[in-house]
Amino acid sequence: MITRRSITHALPLAGFALIALATPGPAWADPLYLRQAFFAPSTQSYATDHFVLLHEGDSAWPGEMGRLLEGLYRQFYDDLTGAGFDLQSPGDRLAWVCFDREADFDDYARLRDAFDARWLKGYYSTRTNCVALVRAEFAQTGSPEGSDAADAGEPQFDVRRISHELAHQLTYNSGLLRRGVRNPVWLTEGLATDFEADSLVGAGFSDVNRSRWSRLLEIAALDELVPLPRFIALTEFRPAPGVELRDLYAQADGFFHFLMERHPQALKAYMAGLARGAQGARAREAFPGEFAQSFGPLDAIGTEWRDYLRDAQRR
Ligand SMILES: [Zn+2]
């Protein structure tokens, strides 16, 4: 989740969760509506068990992309169910809108989500519930959200970006969180970054995200982490003096991984509470109290978190 105000600072990032606090009607995710509104008549749709891909003509690509998405979907559900979370199945197939031309992707983002996506190659929108992306082989530049890492997926699939955006989409379609509710950004981006992987084999929540983890240990050693009371109340990641966007993502990734490993039941309770919450722009002042209700006193979690990082630095 990056706000538009941060866009000019975020290049060359690619990947995005556009957060809207009001959700439109179901027609916004209707493939037929999408085809009529945004695509040439030659546009194809390809359905798998849980997804529908809208794409331009190509015979092999949608099948391989569909298998990748289904594999990542299974990993997401297996890992979180194994950790004790209660996940629902999405009610409908989840839409992925895949472009061959960056200009078409930019037009789509402007017309459908009313924002400038020229700096992006893909994003999930809570407003439409769709992921839109430029197919990796047609994207000229880009790396995953909040990261300096070069694209490391197979040539046709930027698995790192796809896994990140899919995690956002599944978060809001499995009952973990609810669209239209303002959530703390460490949680939404921490979950998505922790799920990132360079290949299907490495996907899931069980291992740390190596590139982001090594950056986290660097900034922890320099004592440059955002203090926890402030960090858990952020609703957006913005660069600030002395803070880089990739460092905020690294901190979110590590903190989410720590809580998944050490406090999965509290994390589950915390997310369930957020999903039950009122829609709209909640005051972020409420975030620390809600956090403490599930995880206990913030001082104690902060001490445990610092010890966790110190142990990791020694290894
Ligand atoms: Zn994200």
Coordinates of C-alpha atoms and ligand atoms in Angstrom, one line a residue:
M1 CA 0.0 0.0 0.0
I2 CA 1.6 3.2 -1.1
T3 CA -0.3 6.5 -1.3
R4 CA -0.3 8.7 -4.4
R5 CA 1.7 11.3 -2.4
S6 CA 4.6 8.8 -2.3
I7 CA 4.5 8.0 -5.9
T8 CA 7.1 10.4 -7.1
H9 CA 9.5 9.0 -4.5
A10 CA 8.8 5.4 -5.2
L11 CA 10.3 4.9 -8.6
P12 CA 11.3 2.3 -9.8
L13 CA 8.9 0.3 -7.6
A14 CA 6.2 -1.8 -9.1
G15 CA 3.3 -3.4 -7.3
F16 CA 0.6 -1.7 -5.4
A17 CA -2.4 -2.2 -3.3
L18 CA -4.9 0.6 -4.0
I19 CA -7.0 1.0 -0.9
A20 CA -10.5 2.4 -1.2
L21 CA -12.7 2.9 1.8
A22 CA -15.9 2.3 -0.1
T23 CA -16.5 -0.7 -2.3
P24 CA -18.4 -0.6 -5.5
G25 CA -21.1 -3.0 -6.7
P26 CA -20.3 -6.5 -8.0
A27 CA -20.4 -5.4 -11.6
W28 CA -16.9 -4.1 -11.1
A29 CA -15.5 -7.6 -11.0
D30 CA -17.7 -9.0 -13.7
P31 CA -15.5 -10.3 -16.5
L32 CA -18.1 -9.5 -19.1
Y33 CA -18.4 -5.9 -17.9
L34 CA -14.6 -5.6 -17.9
R35 CA -14.3 -6.9 -21.5
Q36 CA -16.9 -4.6 -22.8
A37 CA -15.6 -1.6 -21.0
F38 CA -11.8 -1.9 -21.3
F39 CA -10.8 -4.3 -24.0
A40 CA -10.8 -4.9 -27.7
P41 CA -13.1 -7.6 -29.0
S42 CA -10.1 -9.9 -29.4
T43 CA -9.6 -10.1 -25.7
Q44 CA -9.8 -13.6 -24.2
S45 CA -10.8 -14.8 -20.8
Y46 CA -9.5 -17.9 -19.2
A47 CA -11.0 -19.5 -16.1
T48 CA -9.4 -21.8 -13.5
D49 CA -11.0 -23.1 -10.3
H50 CA -10.5 -19.8 -8.5
F51 CA -9.5 -17.2 -11.1
V52 CA -10.5 -15.6 -14.3
L53 CA -7.8 -14.1 -16.4
L54 CA -8.5 -11.4 -19.0
H55 CA -5.7 -11.3 -21.5
E56 CA -4.8 -10.6 -25.1
G57 CA -4.4 -13.4 -27.6
D58 CA -1.7 -16.0 -26.7
S59 CA -2.2 -19.7 -26.5
A60 CA 0.1 -21.0 -23.8
W61 CA 0.4 -18.1 -21.4
P62 CA -3.0 -18.1 -19.7
G63 CA -2.8 -21.8 -18.9
E64 CA 0.7 -21.5 -17.3
M65 CA -0.4 -18.3 -15.5
G66 CA -3.5 -20.0 -14.2
R67 CA -1.5 -23.0 -12.9
L68 CA 0.9 -20.5 -11.1
L69 CA -2.0 -18.7 -9.5
E70 CA -3.7 -21.9 -8.4
G71 CA -0.4 -23.2 -6.9
L72 CA 0.1 -20.0 -5.0
Y73 CA -3.5 -20.0 -3.9
R74 CA -3.1 -23.5 -2.4
Q75 CA 0.1 -22.5 -0.6
F76 CA -1.6 -19.4 0.9
Y77 CA -4.5 -21.4 2.2
D78 CA -2.4 -24.4 3.4
D79 CA 0.0 -22.2 5.3
L80 CA -2.6 -20.1 7.0
T81 CA -5.0 -22.9 7.7
G82 CA -2.1 -24.8 9.2
A83 CA -1.3 -21.8 11.4
G84 CA -4.9 -21.9 12.8
F85 CA -6.6 -19.3 10.7
D86 CA -10.2 -19.8 9.6
L87 CA -10.3 -19.0 5.9
Q88 CA -13.3 -18.8 3.7
S89 CA -13.2 -19.6 0.0
P90 CA -13.8 -16.6 -2.3
G91 CA -17.4 -16.4 -3.4
D92 CA -16.6 -15.9 -7.1
R93 CA -13.6 -16.3 -9.3
L94 CA -11.0 -13.6 -8.7
A95 CA -10.2 -11.4 -11.7
W96 CA -6.7 -10.7 -13.0
V97 CA -6.5 -8.2 -15.9
C98 CA -3.4 -8.8 -17.8
F99 CA -2.0 -6.3 -20.4
D100 CA 0.6 -6.7 -23.1
R101 CA 1.1 -2.9 -23.4
E102 CA 2.0 -0.6 -20.6
A103 CA 0.0 2.2 -22.2
D104 CA -3.2 0.1 -22.0
F105 CA -2.5 -0.8 -18.4
D106 CA -2.0 2.9 -17.6
D107 CA -5.3 3.8 -19.3
Y108 CA -7.1 1.0 -17.4
A109 CA -5.8 2.3 -14.0
R110 CA -6.7 5.9 -14.9
L111 CA -10.2 5.0 -16.1
R112 CA -11.1 2.3 -13.7
D113 CA -9.3 3.3 -10.5
A114 CA -8.8 7.0 -11.2
F115 CA -5.1 7.0 -10.5
D116 CA -1.8 7.4 -12.3
A117 CA -0.1 4.0 -12.6
R118 CA 2.6 4.9 -15.0
W119 CA 5.2 4.1 -12.4
L120 CA 3.8 0.6 -11.8
K121 CA 3.6 -2.7 -13.5
G122 CA 0.8 -4.2 -11.3
Y123 CA -1.5 -3.5 -8.5
Y124 CA -4.4 -4.9 -6.5
S125 CA -7.4 -2.6 -5.9
T126 CA -9.7 -3.0 -3.0
R127 CA -12.1 -0.8 -4.9
T128 CA -12.5 -3.3 -7.8
N129 CA -11.1 -6.4 -6.1
C130 CA -9.1 -7.0 -9.3
V131 CA -5.3 -7.3 -9.9
A132 CA -4.1 -5.6 -13.0
L133 CA -0.7 -6.2 -14.4
V134 CA 1.6 -5.8 -17.3
R135 CA 2.8 -9.2 -18.4
A136 CA 6.4 -9.6 -17.3
E137 CA 7.8 -10.2 -20.8
F138 CA 6.3 -6.9 -22.0
A139 CA 7.3 -4.8 -18.9
Q140 CA 10.4 -2.7 -19.6
T141 CA 11.5 -2.1 -16.0
G142 CA 10.4 -2.7 -12.5
S143 CA 11.0 -4.6 -9.3
P144 CA 8.6 -5.7 -6.5
E145 CA 7.0 -3.2 -4.3
G146 CA 9.3 -1.4 -1.9
S147 CA 12.3 -3.4 -3.1
D148 CA 15.5 -2.8 -5.0
A149 CA 15.7 -6.4 -6.1
A150 CA 15.8 -7.2 -9.7
D151 CA 13.0 -9.3 -11.2
A152 CA 14.0 -12.9 -10.4
G153 CA 11.0 -14.9 -11.7
E154 CA 10.9 -17.0 -14.8
P155 CA 11.0 -14.9 -17.9
Q156 CA 7.3 -15.0 -18.5
F157 CA 6.2 -14.6 -14.9
D158 CA 7.4 -12.1 -12.3
V159 CA 6.5 -14.5 -9.5
R160 CA 7.6 -12.1 -6.8
R161 CA 5.2 -9.4 -8.0
I162 CA 2.4 -11.9 -8.7
S163 CA 2.7 -13.6 -5.3
H164 CA 2.6 -10.1 -3.6
E165 CA -0.5 -8.9 -5.3
L166 CA -2.2 -12.3 -5.0
A167 CA -1.6 -12.2 -1.2
H168 CA -3.3 -8.8 -1.1
Q169 CA -6.3 -10.1 -3.1
L170 CA -6.6 -13.3 -1.0
T171 CA -6.4 -11.4 2.2
Y172 CA -9.6 -9.6 1.3
N173 CA -11.4 -12.6 -0.2
S174 CA -10.7 -15.2 2.4
G175 CA -12.3 -13.3 5.3
L176 CA -8.9 -12.4 6.8
L177 CA -9.6 -8.7 6.3
R178 CA -12.5 -6.8 4.8
R179 CA -12.5 -4.4 1.9
G180 CA -13.5 -0.9 2.8
V181 CA -12.0 -0.9 6.3
R182 CA -8.9 1.1 7.1
N183 CA -6.3 -1.3 8.3
P184 CA -2.7 -0.8 9.6
V185 CA -0.3 -0.9 6.7
W186 CA 2.3 -3.0 8.6
L187 CA -0.3 -5.8 8.5
T188 CA -1.4 -5.6 4.9
E189 CA 2.0 -5.1 3.5
G190 CA 3.7 -7.4 6.0
L191 CA 1.4 -10.2 5.0
A192 CA 2.0 -9.6 1.3
T193 CA 5.8 -9.3 1.6
D194 CA 6.1 -12.3 3.8
F195 CA 4.2 -14.3 1.1
E196 CA 6.5 -13.1 -1.7
A197 CA 8.6 -15.7 -3.5
D198 CA 10.7 -16.0 -6.6
S199 CA 9.1 -19.3 -7.6
L200 CA 6.2 -21.5 -6.6
V201 CA 8.6 -23.8 -4.8
G202 CA 9.7 -21.1 -2.4
A203 CA 6.2 -19.6 -1.8
G204 CA 4.6 -19.4 1.5
F205 CA 4.9 -18.0 5.0
S206 CA 7.2 -20.5 6.6
D207 CA 10.6 -18.9 5.5
V208 CA 11.7 -15.4 5.9
N209 CA 11.8 -13.3 2.7
R210 CA 15.5 -13.3 2.2
S211 CA 16.1 -10.0 0.4
R212 CA 13.8 -8.0 2.7
W213 CA 15.1 -9.8 5.8
S214 CA 18.7 -9.0 5.2
R215 CA 17.7 -5.3 4.7
L216 CA 15.8 -5.5 8.0
L217 CA 18.8 -6.8 9.9
E218 CA 20.9 -3.9 8.4
I219 CA 18.6 -1.2 9.5
A220 CA 18.1 -2.9 12.9
A221 CA 21.8 -2.9 13.4
L222 CA 21.9 0.8 12.6
D223 CA 19.1 1.4 15.1
E224 CA 17.0 2.8 12.2
L225 CA 13.7 1.0 12.8
V226 CA 10.6 3.1 13.1
P227 CA 9.6 2.9 16.8
L228 CA 6.9 0.3 17.3
P229 CA 4.2 2.6 18.8
R230 CA 4.4 4.7 15.7
F231 CA 4.9 1.8 13.3
I232 CA 1.8 -0.1 14.2
A233 CA -0.4 3.1 13.8
L234 CA 0.7 3.9 10.2
T235 CA -2.0 3.7 7.6
E236 CA 0.3 4.3 4.7
F237 CA 4.0 4.0 3.9
R238 CA 5.6 7.3 2.9
P239 CA 9.3 8.1 2.6
A240 CA 10.4 10.6 5.3
P241 CA 13.7 12.1 6.2
G242 CA 15.9 9.2 7.2
V243 CA 13.4 6.6 6.1
E244 CA 13.3 4.8 2.8
L245 CA 10.2 3.1 1.5
R246 CA 12.0 -0.3 1.1
D247 CA 13.0 -0.1 4.8
L248 CA 9.4 0.3 5.8
Y249 CA 8.5 -2.8 3.7
A250 CA 11.4 -4.7 5.3
Q251 CA 10.2 -3.8 8.8
A252 CA 6.6 -4.8 8.0
D253 CA 7.8 -8.1 6.5
G254 CA 9.9 -9.0 9.5
F255 CA 7.4 -7.9 12.1
F256 CA 4.6 -9.8 10.4
H257 CA 6.8 -12.9 10.2
F258 CA 7.8 -12.6 13.9
L259 CA 4.1 -12.4 14.9
M260 CA 3.1 -15.3 12.7
E261 CA 5.9 -17.4 14.2
R262 CA 5.6 -16.4 17.9
H263 CA 2.0 -15.2 18.3
P264 CA -0.2 -16.8 15.5
Q265 CA -3.3 -17.0 17.8
A266 CA -3.1 -13.3 18.8
L267 CA -2.5 -12.4 15.2
K268 CA -5.6 -14.3 14.2
A269 CA -7.7 -12.6 16.9
Y270 CA -6.3 -9.2 15.9
M271 CA -7.2 -9.7 12.2
A272 CA -10.6 -11.1 13.1
G273 CA -11.3 -7.9 15.2
L274 CA -10.3 -5.7 12.3
A275 CA -12.4 -7.7 9.8
R276 CA -15.4 -7.1 12.2
G277 CA -14.7 -3.4 12.4
A278 CA -16.7 -0.6 11.0
Q279 CA -16.0 0.3 7.4
G280 CA -14.5 3.7 6.6
A281 CA -11.7 5.8 7.8
R282 CA -11.2 4.8 11.5
A283 CA -9.0 7.0 13.6
R284 CA -5.5 5.7 13.7
E285 CA -5.3 6.6 17.3
A286 CA -7.4 3.5 17.9
F287 CA -4.8 1.2 16.5
P288 CA -2.4 0.9 19.5
G289 CA -5.3 0.0 21.8
E290 CA -6.6 -2.6 19.4
F291 CA -3.2 -4.0 19.0
A292 CA -2.7 -4.3 22.8
Q293 CA -6.0 -6.0 23.2
S294 CA -4.8 -9.0 21.1
F295 CA -1.0 -9.0 21.7
G296 CA -0.7 -7.6 25.2
P297 CA 1.3 -4.6 26.4
L298 CA 3.2 -3.0 23.6
D299 CA 6.4 -2.7 25.7
A300 CA 6.5 -6.5 26.2
I301 CA 6.0 -7.2 22.5
G302 CA 8.6 -4.5 21.7
T303 CA 11.2 -6.2 23.9
E304 CA 10.5 -9.6 22.4
W305 CA 10.8 -8.2 18.9
R306 CA 14.1 -6.6 19.6
D307 CA 15.4 -9.9 21.2
Y308 CA 14.2 -11.7 18.1
L309 CA 16.1 -9.4 15.8
R310 CA 19.2 -9.6 18.0
D311 CA 19.2 -13.4 17.9
A312 CA 18.8 -13.3 14.1
Q313 CA 21.8 -10.9 13.9
R314 CA 23.9 -13.3 15.8
R315 CA 23.1 -16.2 13.5
Ligands
ZN1 ZN 1.6 -4.3 -1.4

